[in-house]
Amino acid sequence: RRFPQVKVRFACGEWEPGRVTLNERATGEDLRAVASMREVRRLDLAACRVGDAELVELDRMVGLESLALPPATSDGIAPTLVRMRSLRDLSLEATRVTAAGLATLPRGLKSLNLSGTSIGDAGVEHLRRLPGLEQLWLDETSVGDRTLSVVSTRTTIEVLGLTGTAVTSEGLKHLVGLEKLTSLYLAETSIDDRALGQLLTMKQLKVLDVTETGLSVAARQRLVGSLSPAEVRVDLDALVQALADTGGRM
Protein backbone atom coordinates (compact mmCIF):
# COMPACT_ATOMS: atom_id res chain seq x y z
CA ARG A 1 0.00 0.00 0.00
CA ARG A 2 1.33 3.44 -0.95
CA PHE A 3 0.99 6.56 1.16
CA PRO A 4 1.13 10.21 0.01
CA GLN A 5 4.54 11.87 0.10
CA VAL A 6 5.26 13.09 3.62
CA LYS A 7 5.94 16.83 3.85
CA VAL A 8 6.50 18.79 7.04
CA ARG A 9 6.42 22.60 7.16
CA PHE A 10 8.06 24.52 10.00
CA ALA A 11 8.84 28.17 10.76
CA CYS A 12 12.04 28.39 8.76
CA GLY A 13 11.36 25.92 5.99
CA GLU A 14 10.08 22.60 4.80
CA TRP A 15 11.19 18.98 5.11
CA GLU A 16 10.37 15.93 3.06
CA PRO A 17 12.27 12.64 2.78
CA GLY A 18 15.72 13.39 1.39
CA ARG A 19 15.05 17.10 0.86
CA VAL A 20 15.10 20.30 2.94
CA THR A 21 14.18 23.84 1.92
CA LEU A 22 15.05 26.73 4.25
CA ASN A 23 13.56 30.22 3.98
CA GLU A 24 14.56 33.76 4.97
CA ARG A 25 13.96 33.02 8.64
CA ALA A 26 16.66 30.35 8.77
CA THR A 27 19.77 31.01 10.84
CA GLY A 28 23.16 29.40 11.17
CA GLU A 29 21.74 27.23 13.95
CA ASP A 30 19.05 25.93 11.64
CA LEU A 31 21.61 25.11 8.98
CA ARG A 32 23.72 23.32 11.59
CA ALA A 33 20.71 21.19 12.49
CA VAL A 34 20.07 20.31 8.85
CA ALA A 35 23.74 19.40 8.37
CA SER A 36 23.30 16.68 10.99
CA MET A 37 20.63 14.98 8.86
CA ARG A 38 22.69 12.51 6.90
CA GLU A 39 19.75 11.36 4.79
CA VAL A 40 19.34 14.80 3.14
CA ARG A 41 20.37 14.72 -0.52
CA ARG A 42 18.67 17.88 -1.81
CA LEU A 43 19.09 21.24 -0.05
CA ASP A 44 17.54 24.54 -1.15
CA LEU A 45 18.93 27.65 0.55
CA ALA A 46 18.07 30.13 -2.23
CA ALA A 47 15.73 32.16 0.00
CA CYS A 48 18.06 32.22 3.00
CA ARG A 49 19.93 35.23 4.31
CA VAL A 50 22.93 33.31 5.58
CA GLY A 51 26.42 33.91 4.17
CA ASP A 52 29.78 32.19 3.89
CA ALA A 53 30.31 32.16 7.66
CA GLU A 54 27.21 30.03 8.20
CA LEU A 55 27.69 27.95 5.06
CA VAL A 56 30.73 26.26 6.59
CA GLU A 57 28.16 23.82 7.99
CA LEU A 58 27.90 22.38 4.49
CA ASP A 59 31.32 20.81 5.04
CA ARG A 60 29.41 18.03 6.79
CA MET A 61 27.08 17.46 3.83
CA VAL A 62 29.48 16.17 1.20
CA GLY A 63 26.86 13.62 0.12
CA LEU A 64 24.50 16.25 -1.29
CA GLU A 65 23.26 15.66 -4.83
CA SER A 66 21.39 18.96 -5.31
CA LEU A 67 22.19 22.36 -3.79
CA ALA A 68 20.79 25.86 -4.27
CA LEU A 69 22.85 28.53 -2.51
CA PRO A 70 21.71 31.90 -1.05
CA PRO A 71 22.45 35.33 -2.60
CA ALA A 72 25.15 36.19 -0.03
CA THR A 73 27.29 33.25 -1.16
CA SER A 74 30.73 34.27 -2.45
CA ASP A 75 33.85 32.52 -3.73
CA GLY A 76 34.50 31.40 -0.16
CA ILE A 77 32.19 28.45 -0.84
CA ALA A 78 34.61 26.94 -3.39
CA PRO A 79 36.60 24.71 -0.96
CA THR A 80 33.35 23.20 0.28
CA LEU A 81 31.90 22.59 -3.18
CA VAL A 82 34.98 20.85 -4.52
CA ARG A 83 34.57 18.14 -1.89
CA MET A 84 30.97 17.42 -2.91
CA ARG A 85 31.73 14.64 -5.35
CA SER A 86 28.12 13.46 -5.41
CA LEU A 87 26.77 16.90 -6.38
CA ARG A 88 24.89 16.83 -9.68
CA ASP A 89 22.65 19.91 -9.52
CA LEU A 90 24.06 23.29 -8.38
CA SER A 91 22.33 26.66 -8.39
CA LEU A 92 24.42 29.78 -7.86
CA GLU A 93 21.67 32.04 -9.17
CA ALA A 94 21.99 35.67 -8.05
CA THR A 95 24.96 34.87 -5.79
CA ARG A 96 28.24 36.81 -5.49
CA VAL A 97 30.31 33.98 -6.91
CA THR A 98 32.82 35.15 -9.54
CA ALA A 99 34.87 33.42 -12.21
CA ALA A 100 37.42 32.46 -9.56
CA GLY A 101 34.75 30.51 -7.71
CA LEU A 102 34.03 28.39 -10.79
CA ALA A 103 37.59 27.11 -11.15
CA THR A 104 37.10 24.16 -8.79
CA LEU A 105 33.48 23.13 -9.31
CA PRO A 106 32.75 19.41 -8.86
CA ARG A 107 33.40 17.68 -12.20
CA GLY A 108 30.31 15.50 -11.86
CA LEU A 109 27.81 18.37 -12.23
CA LYS A 110 24.90 17.72 -14.60
CA SER A 111 23.03 21.01 -14.03
CA LEU A 112 24.49 24.46 -13.27
CA ASN A 113 22.57 27.71 -12.79
CA LEU A 114 24.64 30.90 -13.02
CA SER A 115 21.75 33.25 -13.83
CA GLY A 116 21.95 36.74 -12.42
CA THR A 117 25.62 36.48 -11.45
CA SER A 118 28.60 38.57 -12.53
CA ILE A 119 29.93 35.67 -14.62
CA GLY A 120 31.06 36.70 -18.09
CA ASP A 121 32.77 35.02 -21.03
CA ALA A 122 36.04 34.56 -19.16
CA GLY A 123 34.36 32.74 -16.30
CA VAL A 124 32.53 30.36 -18.62
CA GLU A 125 35.91 29.00 -19.75
CA HIS A 126 35.98 27.03 -16.49
CA LEU A 127 33.01 25.00 -17.68
CA ARG A 128 35.34 23.05 -19.95
CA ARG A 129 36.11 21.06 -16.80
CA LEU A 130 32.56 19.69 -16.64
CA PRO A 131 32.39 16.81 -19.14
CA GLY A 132 28.82 15.69 -18.38
CA LEU A 133 27.00 19.04 -18.14
CA GLU A 134 23.41 18.69 -19.38
CA GLN A 135 21.70 21.88 -18.20
CA LEU A 136 23.27 25.35 -18.15
CA TRP A 137 21.47 28.54 -17.17
CA LEU A 138 23.20 31.85 -17.93
CA ASP A 139 20.15 34.14 -17.96
CA GLU A 140 20.70 37.82 -17.21
CA THR A 141 24.50 37.61 -17.32
CA SER A 142 26.94 39.47 -19.58
CA VAL A 143 27.97 36.40 -21.60
CA GLY A 144 28.16 36.68 -25.37
CA ASP A 145 29.21 34.74 -28.45
CA ARG A 146 32.54 33.73 -26.95
CA THR A 147 30.61 31.75 -24.37
CA LEU A 148 28.73 29.89 -27.11
CA SER A 149 32.02 28.66 -28.53
CA VAL A 150 32.78 27.13 -25.12
CA VAL A 151 29.29 25.65 -24.82
CA SER A 152 29.76 24.01 -28.23
CA THR A 153 32.43 21.78 -26.69
CA ARG A 154 29.94 20.43 -24.11
CA THR A 155 28.17 18.00 -26.45
CA THR A 156 26.05 16.66 -23.58
CA ILE A 157 24.11 19.93 -23.24
CA GLU A 158 20.33 19.45 -23.37
CA VAL A 159 19.02 22.71 -21.87
CA LEU A 160 20.61 26.14 -22.41
CA GLY A 161 19.28 29.36 -20.89
CA LEU A 162 20.54 32.57 -22.52
CA THR A 163 17.68 34.97 -21.76
CA GLY A 164 18.82 38.57 -21.46
CA THR A 165 22.42 37.90 -22.50
CA ALA A 166 24.64 39.52 -25.12
CA VAL A 167 24.61 36.62 -27.60
CA THR A 168 24.03 37.53 -31.25
CA SER A 169 22.78 35.86 -34.40
CA GLU A 170 26.36 35.25 -35.47
CA GLY A 171 27.15 33.31 -32.33
CA LEU A 172 24.36 30.76 -32.80
CA LYS A 173 26.48 28.91 -35.35
CA HIS A 174 28.34 27.39 -32.40
CA LEU A 175 25.20 25.61 -31.22
CA VAL A 176 24.27 23.87 -34.45
CA GLY A 177 26.35 20.77 -33.68
CA LEU A 178 24.77 20.17 -30.26
CA GLU A 179 22.56 17.24 -31.21
CA LYS A 180 21.28 16.69 -27.66
CA LEU A 181 20.14 20.31 -27.22
CA THR A 182 16.36 20.16 -26.81
CA SER A 183 15.54 23.41 -24.95
CA LEU A 184 16.99 26.78 -25.98
CA TYR A 185 16.01 30.08 -24.36
CA LEU A 186 16.98 33.21 -26.34
CA ALA A 187 14.39 35.71 -25.09
CA GLU A 188 15.45 39.34 -24.67
CA THR A 189 18.54 38.95 -26.85
CA SER A 190 19.52 40.86 -30.01
CA ILE A 191 19.13 37.91 -32.39
CA ASP A 192 17.37 38.81 -35.63
CA ASP A 193 16.50 37.23 -38.98
CA ARG A 194 20.15 36.40 -39.58
CA ALA A 195 19.72 33.67 -36.97
CA LEU A 196 16.85 32.01 -38.83
CA GLY A 197 18.98 29.63 -40.86
CA GLN A 198 20.82 28.36 -37.81
CA LEU A 199 17.65 27.88 -35.78
CA LEU A 200 15.87 26.02 -38.57
CA THR A 201 18.58 23.36 -38.60
CA MET A 202 17.91 22.53 -34.92
CA LYS A 203 15.16 20.04 -35.68
CA GLN A 204 15.76 18.27 -32.36
CA LEU A 205 14.48 21.24 -30.34
CA LYS A 206 11.41 20.68 -28.19
CA VAL A 207 11.36 24.20 -26.68
CA LEU A 208 12.60 27.42 -28.29
CA ASP A 209 11.98 30.82 -26.70
CA VAL A 210 12.57 33.81 -28.98
CA THR A 211 10.25 36.32 -27.31
CA GLU A 212 11.39 39.97 -27.25
CA THR A 213 14.07 39.48 -29.91
CA GLY A 214 14.72 41.16 -33.25
CA LEU A 215 13.16 38.36 -35.31
CA SER A 216 10.57 39.57 -37.80
CA VAL A 217 6.99 38.33 -37.86
CA ALA A 218 7.77 36.29 -40.99
CA ALA A 219 10.80 34.67 -39.35
CA ARG A 220 8.83 33.75 -36.24
CA GLN A 221 6.03 32.33 -38.33
CA ARG A 222 8.50 30.17 -40.20
CA LEU A 223 10.04 28.90 -36.98
CA VAL A 224 6.65 27.94 -35.57
CA GLY A 225 5.78 26.03 -38.73
CA SER A 226 9.15 24.41 -39.46
CA LEU A 227 9.98 23.26 -35.93
CA SER A 228 6.52 21.85 -35.19
CA PRO A 229 5.65 20.03 -32.94
CA ALA A 230 8.23 21.87 -30.83
CA GLU A 231 7.01 24.59 -28.45
CA VAL A 232 8.20 27.79 -30.12
CA ARG A 233 7.56 30.80 -27.90
CA VAL A 234 7.12 34.06 -29.79
CA ASP A 235 5.67 37.45 -28.89
CA LEU A 236 1.89 37.33 -28.89
CA ASP A 237 1.55 40.29 -31.25
CA ALA A 238 3.81 38.56 -33.76
CA LEU A 239 1.85 35.33 -33.58
CA VAL A 240 -1.48 37.13 -33.97
CA GLN A 241 -0.15 38.99 -37.00
CA ALA A 242 1.14 35.77 -38.52
CA LEU A 243 -2.23 34.07 -38.06
CA ALA A 244 -3.95 37.05 -39.65
CA ASP A 245 -1.60 37.00 -42.65
CA THR A 246 -2.23 33.31 -43.30
CA GLY A 247 -5.93 33.16 -42.58
CA GLY A 248 -5.34 31.16 -39.42
CA ARG A 249 -2.96 28.65 -41.02
CA MET A 250 0.56 28.20 -39.64
mmCIF file of C-alpha atoms in Angstrom, residues 4 10-11 15 34-35 48-49 54 57 72 82 86 120 123 144 155 170 178 180 187 203-204 215 227 234 237 242:
data_model
loop_
_atom_site.group_PDB
_atom_site.id
_atom_site.type_symbol
_atom_site.label_atom_id
_atom_site.label_comp_id
_atom_site.label_asym_id
_atom_site.label_seq_id
_atom_site.Cartn_x
_atom_site.Cartn_y
_atom_site.Cartn_z
ATOM 1 C CA PRO A 4 1.131 10.210 0.012
ATOM 2 C CA PHE A 10 8.059 24.520 9.997
ATOM 3 C CA ALA A 11 8.838 28.166 10.761
ATOM 4 C CA TRP A 15 11.185 18.980 5.108
ATOM 5 C CA VAL A 34 20.074 20.306 8.848
ATOM 6 C CA ALA A 35 23.741 19.396 8.371
ATOM 7 C CA CYS A 48 18.065 32.223 3.001
ATOM 8 C CA ARG A 49 19.928 35.234 4.314
ATOM 9 C CA GLU A 54 27.209 30.026 8.201
ATOM 10 C CA GLU A 57 28.160 23.820 7.986
ATOM 11 C CA ALA A 72 25.148 36.192 -0.034
ATOM 12 C CA VAL A 82 34.984 20.852 -4.520
ATOM 13 C CA SER A 86 28.117 13.463 -5.409
ATOM 14 C CA GLY A 120 31.062 36.699 -18.094
ATOM 15 C CA GLY A 123 34.356 32.735 -16.295
ATOM 16 C CA GLY A 144 28.157 36.678 -25.375
ATOM 17 C CA THR A 155 28.174 17.999 -26.447
ATOM 18 C CA GLU A 170 26.358 35.254 -35.474
ATOM 19 C CA LEU A 178 24.771 20.172 -30.258
ATOM 20 C CA LYS A 180 21.276 16.686 -27.656
ATOM 21 C CA ALA A 187 14.387 35.706 -25.095
ATOM 22 C CA LYS A 203 15.156 20.040 -35.681
ATOM 23 C CA GLN A 204 15.763 18.266 -32.356
ATOM 24 C CA LEU A 215 13.155 38.362 -35.311
ATOM 25 C CA LEU A 227 9.978 23.264 -35.928
ATOM 26 C CA VAL A 234 7.120 34.065 -29.786
ATOM 27 C CA ASP A 237 1.554 40.293 -31.246
ATOM 28 C CA ALA A 242 1.144 35.766 -38.525
#
